mmCIF file of C-alpha atoms in Angstrom:
data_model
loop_
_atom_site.group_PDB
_atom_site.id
_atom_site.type_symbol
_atom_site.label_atom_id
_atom_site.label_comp_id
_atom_site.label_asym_id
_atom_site.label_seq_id
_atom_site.Cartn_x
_atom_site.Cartn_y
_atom_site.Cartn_z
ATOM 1 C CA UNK A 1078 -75.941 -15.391 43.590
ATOM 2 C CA UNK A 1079 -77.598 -16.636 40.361
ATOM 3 C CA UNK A 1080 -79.332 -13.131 40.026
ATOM 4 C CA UNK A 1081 -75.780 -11.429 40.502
ATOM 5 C CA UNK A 1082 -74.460 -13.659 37.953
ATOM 6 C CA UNK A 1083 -77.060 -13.102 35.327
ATOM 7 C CA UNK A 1084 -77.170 -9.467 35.538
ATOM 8 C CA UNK A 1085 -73.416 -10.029 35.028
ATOM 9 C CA UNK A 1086 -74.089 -12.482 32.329
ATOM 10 C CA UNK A 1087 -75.996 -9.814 30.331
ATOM 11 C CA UNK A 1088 -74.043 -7.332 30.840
ATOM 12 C CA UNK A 1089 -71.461 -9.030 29.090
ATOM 13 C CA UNK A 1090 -73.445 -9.800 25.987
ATOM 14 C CA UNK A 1091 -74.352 -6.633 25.353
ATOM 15 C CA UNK A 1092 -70.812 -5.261 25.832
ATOM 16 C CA UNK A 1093 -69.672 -7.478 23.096
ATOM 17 C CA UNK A 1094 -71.505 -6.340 20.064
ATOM 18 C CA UNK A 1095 -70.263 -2.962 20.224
ATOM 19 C CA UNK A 1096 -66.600 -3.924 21.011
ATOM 20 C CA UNK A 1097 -67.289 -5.989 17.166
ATOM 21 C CA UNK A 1098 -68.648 -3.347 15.845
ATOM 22 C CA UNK A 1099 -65.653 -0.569 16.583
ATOM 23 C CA UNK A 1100 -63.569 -3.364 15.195
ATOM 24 C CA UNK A 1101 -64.314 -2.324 11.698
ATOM 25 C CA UNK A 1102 -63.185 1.507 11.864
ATOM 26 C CA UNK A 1103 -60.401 0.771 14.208
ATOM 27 C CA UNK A 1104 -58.897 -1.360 11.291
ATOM 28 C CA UNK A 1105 -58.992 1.922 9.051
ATOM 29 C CA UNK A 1106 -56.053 3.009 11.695
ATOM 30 C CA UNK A 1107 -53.395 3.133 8.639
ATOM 31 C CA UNK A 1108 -55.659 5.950 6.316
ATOM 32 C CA UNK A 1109 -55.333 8.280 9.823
ATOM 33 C CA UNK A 1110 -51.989 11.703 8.563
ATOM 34 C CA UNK A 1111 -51.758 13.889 5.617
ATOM 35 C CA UNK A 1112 -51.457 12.419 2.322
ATOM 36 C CA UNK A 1113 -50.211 14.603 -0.702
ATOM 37 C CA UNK A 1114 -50.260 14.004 -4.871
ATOM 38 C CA UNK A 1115 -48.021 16.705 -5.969
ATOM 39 C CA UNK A 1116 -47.014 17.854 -9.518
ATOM 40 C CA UNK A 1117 -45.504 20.781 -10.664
ATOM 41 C CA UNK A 1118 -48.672 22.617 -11.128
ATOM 42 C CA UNK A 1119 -50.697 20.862 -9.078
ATOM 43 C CA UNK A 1120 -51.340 19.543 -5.233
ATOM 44 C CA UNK A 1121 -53.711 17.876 -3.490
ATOM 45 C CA UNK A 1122 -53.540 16.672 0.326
ATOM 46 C CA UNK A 1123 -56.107 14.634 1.905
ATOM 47 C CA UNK A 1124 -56.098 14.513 6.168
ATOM 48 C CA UNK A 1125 -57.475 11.712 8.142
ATOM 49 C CA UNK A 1126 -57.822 11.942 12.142
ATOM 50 C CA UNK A 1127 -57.785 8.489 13.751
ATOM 51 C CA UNK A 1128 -60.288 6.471 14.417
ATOM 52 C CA UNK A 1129 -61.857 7.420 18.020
ATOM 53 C CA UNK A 1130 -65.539 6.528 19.627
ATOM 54 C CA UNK A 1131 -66.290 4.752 15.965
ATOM 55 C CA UNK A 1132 -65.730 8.004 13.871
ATOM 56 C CA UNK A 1133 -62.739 9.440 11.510
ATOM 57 C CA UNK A 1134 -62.992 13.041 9.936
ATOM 58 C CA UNK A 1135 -61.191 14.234 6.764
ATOM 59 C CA UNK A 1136 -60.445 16.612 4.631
ATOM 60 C CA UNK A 1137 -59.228 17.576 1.043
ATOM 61 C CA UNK A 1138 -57.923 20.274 -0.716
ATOM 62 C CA UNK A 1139 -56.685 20.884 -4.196
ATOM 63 C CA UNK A 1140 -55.034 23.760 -5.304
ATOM 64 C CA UNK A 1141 -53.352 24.417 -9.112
ATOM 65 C CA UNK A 1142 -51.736 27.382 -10.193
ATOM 66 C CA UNK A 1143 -51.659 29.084 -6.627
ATOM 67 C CA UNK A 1144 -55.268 28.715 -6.623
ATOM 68 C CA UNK A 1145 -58.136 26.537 -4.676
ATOM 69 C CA UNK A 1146 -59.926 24.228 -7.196
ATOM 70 C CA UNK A 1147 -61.272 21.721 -4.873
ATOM 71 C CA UNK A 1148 -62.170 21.214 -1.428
ATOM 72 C CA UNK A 1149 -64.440 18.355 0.209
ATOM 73 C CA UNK A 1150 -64.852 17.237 3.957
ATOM 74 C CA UNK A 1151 -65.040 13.469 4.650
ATOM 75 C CA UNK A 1152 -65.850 11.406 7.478
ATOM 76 C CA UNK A 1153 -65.894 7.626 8.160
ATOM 77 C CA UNK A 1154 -68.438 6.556 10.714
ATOM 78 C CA UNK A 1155 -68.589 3.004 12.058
ATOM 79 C CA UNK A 1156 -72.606 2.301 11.529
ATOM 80 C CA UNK A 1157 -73.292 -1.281 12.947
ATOM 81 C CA UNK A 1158 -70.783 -3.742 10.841
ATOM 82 C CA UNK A 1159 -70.310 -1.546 8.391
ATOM 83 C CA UNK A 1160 -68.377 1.846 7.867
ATOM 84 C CA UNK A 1161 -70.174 4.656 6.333
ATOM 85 C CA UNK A 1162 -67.972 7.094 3.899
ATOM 86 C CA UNK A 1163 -69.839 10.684 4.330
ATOM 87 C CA UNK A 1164 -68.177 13.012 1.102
ATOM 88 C CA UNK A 1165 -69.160 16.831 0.820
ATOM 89 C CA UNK A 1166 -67.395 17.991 -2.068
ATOM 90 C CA UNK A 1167 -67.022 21.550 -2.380
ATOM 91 C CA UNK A 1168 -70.738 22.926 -3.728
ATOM 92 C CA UNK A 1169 -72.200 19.764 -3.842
ATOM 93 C CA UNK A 1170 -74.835 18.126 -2.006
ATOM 94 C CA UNK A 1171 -73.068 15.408 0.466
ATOM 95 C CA UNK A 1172 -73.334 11.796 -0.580
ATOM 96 C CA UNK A 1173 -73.190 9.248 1.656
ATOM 97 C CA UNK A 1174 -71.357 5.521 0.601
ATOM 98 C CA UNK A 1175 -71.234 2.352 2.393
ATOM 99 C CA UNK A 1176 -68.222 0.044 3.471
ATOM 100 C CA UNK A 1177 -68.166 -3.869 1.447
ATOM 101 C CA UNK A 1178 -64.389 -4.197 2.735
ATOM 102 C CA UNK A 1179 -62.914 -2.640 5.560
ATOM 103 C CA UNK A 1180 -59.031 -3.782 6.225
ATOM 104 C CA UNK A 1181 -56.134 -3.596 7.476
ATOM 105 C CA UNK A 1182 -55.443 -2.554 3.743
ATOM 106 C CA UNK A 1183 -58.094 -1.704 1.758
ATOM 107 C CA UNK A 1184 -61.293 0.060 1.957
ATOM 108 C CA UNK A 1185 -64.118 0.125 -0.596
ATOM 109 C CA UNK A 1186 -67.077 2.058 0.031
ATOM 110 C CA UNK A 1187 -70.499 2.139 -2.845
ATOM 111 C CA UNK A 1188 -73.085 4.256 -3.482
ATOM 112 C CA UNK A 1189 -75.088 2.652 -6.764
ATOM 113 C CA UNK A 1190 -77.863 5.035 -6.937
ATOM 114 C CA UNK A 1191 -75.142 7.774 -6.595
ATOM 115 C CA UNK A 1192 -74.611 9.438 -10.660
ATOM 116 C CA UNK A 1193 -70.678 9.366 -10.189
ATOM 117 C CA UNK A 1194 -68.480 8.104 -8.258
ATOM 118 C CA UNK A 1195 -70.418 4.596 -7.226
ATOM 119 C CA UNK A 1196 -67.749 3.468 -5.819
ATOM 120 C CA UNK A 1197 -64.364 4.576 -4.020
ATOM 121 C CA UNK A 1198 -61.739 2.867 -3.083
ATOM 122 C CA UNK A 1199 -58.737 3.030 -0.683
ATOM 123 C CA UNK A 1200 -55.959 0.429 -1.277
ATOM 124 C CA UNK A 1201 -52.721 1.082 1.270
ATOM 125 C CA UNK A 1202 -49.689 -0.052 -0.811
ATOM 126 C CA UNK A 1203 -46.612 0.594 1.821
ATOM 127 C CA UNK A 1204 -46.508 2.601 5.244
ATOM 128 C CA UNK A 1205 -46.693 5.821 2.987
ATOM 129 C CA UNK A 1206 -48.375 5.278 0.090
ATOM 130 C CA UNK A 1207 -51.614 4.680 -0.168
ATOM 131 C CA UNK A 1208 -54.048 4.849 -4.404
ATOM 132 C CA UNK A 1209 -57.693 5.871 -4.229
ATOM 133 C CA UNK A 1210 -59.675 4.576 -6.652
ATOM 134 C CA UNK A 1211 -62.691 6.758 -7.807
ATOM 135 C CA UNK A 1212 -65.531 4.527 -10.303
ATOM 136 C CA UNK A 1213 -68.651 4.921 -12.122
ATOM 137 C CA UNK A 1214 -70.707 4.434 -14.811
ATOM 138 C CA UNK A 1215 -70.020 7.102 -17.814
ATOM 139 C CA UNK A 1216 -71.464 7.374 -21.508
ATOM 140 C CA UNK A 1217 -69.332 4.416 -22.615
ATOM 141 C CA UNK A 1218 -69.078 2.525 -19.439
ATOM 142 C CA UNK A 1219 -67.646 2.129 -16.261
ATOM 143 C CA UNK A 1220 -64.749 5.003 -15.989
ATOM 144 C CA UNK A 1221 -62.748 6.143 -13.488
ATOM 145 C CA UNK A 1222 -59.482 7.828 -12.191
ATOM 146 C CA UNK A 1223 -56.963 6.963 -9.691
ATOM 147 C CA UNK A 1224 -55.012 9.389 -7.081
ATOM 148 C CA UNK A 1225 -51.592 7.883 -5.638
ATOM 149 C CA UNK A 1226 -50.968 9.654 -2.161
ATOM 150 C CA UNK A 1227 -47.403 9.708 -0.523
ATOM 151 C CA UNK A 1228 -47.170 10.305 3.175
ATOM 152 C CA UNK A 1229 -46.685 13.986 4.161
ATOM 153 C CA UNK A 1230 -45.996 15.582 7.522
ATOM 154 C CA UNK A 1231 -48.853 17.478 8.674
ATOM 155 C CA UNK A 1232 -47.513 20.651 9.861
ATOM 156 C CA UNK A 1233 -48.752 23.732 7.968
ATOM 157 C CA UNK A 1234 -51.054 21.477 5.513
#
């Protein structure tokens, strides 16, 4: 009986650090549909599958004037208790970045040794809107930009 129960016993406490660690991705739930910036000229729409066996893929694409200007797959993978942001811009070497918050809310991911960005940032403002936040250092500083995404449907994205 005491051997049945240890086994059992351990079992259990190894279960439990990988039910923590999903916990972090799983919270990135509310990034998962199409999200679109739109101008006259100009749209870009960033996709997000839901979180599933500790791993989210994305992608963006950009297009002004009728043509493609940028594309770049994305990924979030759930690495221990942190999330790791995987970016492959279009003709660019990927660059991986890693999670300091992951929330129900917000998600900032950094990469200091990276040139630019360094940092990127996710900040859900209602159901369907959501701001990224791209940072890094520049000739006169830190500079940045910032890319307010409304909730599309993603049929024919």
């Amino acid at each position: 009986m005491i051997r049945a129960s240890s086994v059992a016993l351990v079992l259990t406490l190894t279960a439990v650090p990988a039910l923590s660690a999903q916990q972090a991705i799983d919270r990135l739930g509310w990034m998962a549909g199409c999200w679109e910036q739109k101008s006259a000229t100009r749209s870009t729409v960033e996709m997000w599958m839901g979180p599933a066996g500790g791993l989210m893929l994305g992608a963006s694409r950009t297009v002004a004037g009728g043509a493609l200007r940028e594309s770049e797959q994305l990924s979030l993978r759930q690495d221990g208790e942190v999330v790791v942001y995987h970016a492959a811009p279009s003709g660019q070497t990927p660059t991986a970045f890693r999670s300091t918050i992951a929330s129900d809310t917000l998600l900032v991911v950094e990469n200091p040794q990276h040139d630019f960005p360094t940092k990127i940032s996710y900040r859900r403002v209602t159901a369907d809107s959501v701001v990224a936040l791209v940072q890094g250092p520049g000739p006169n500083g830190m500079r940045g930009f910032a890319v307010g995404y409304g909730r599309v449907r993603c049929e024919g994205r």
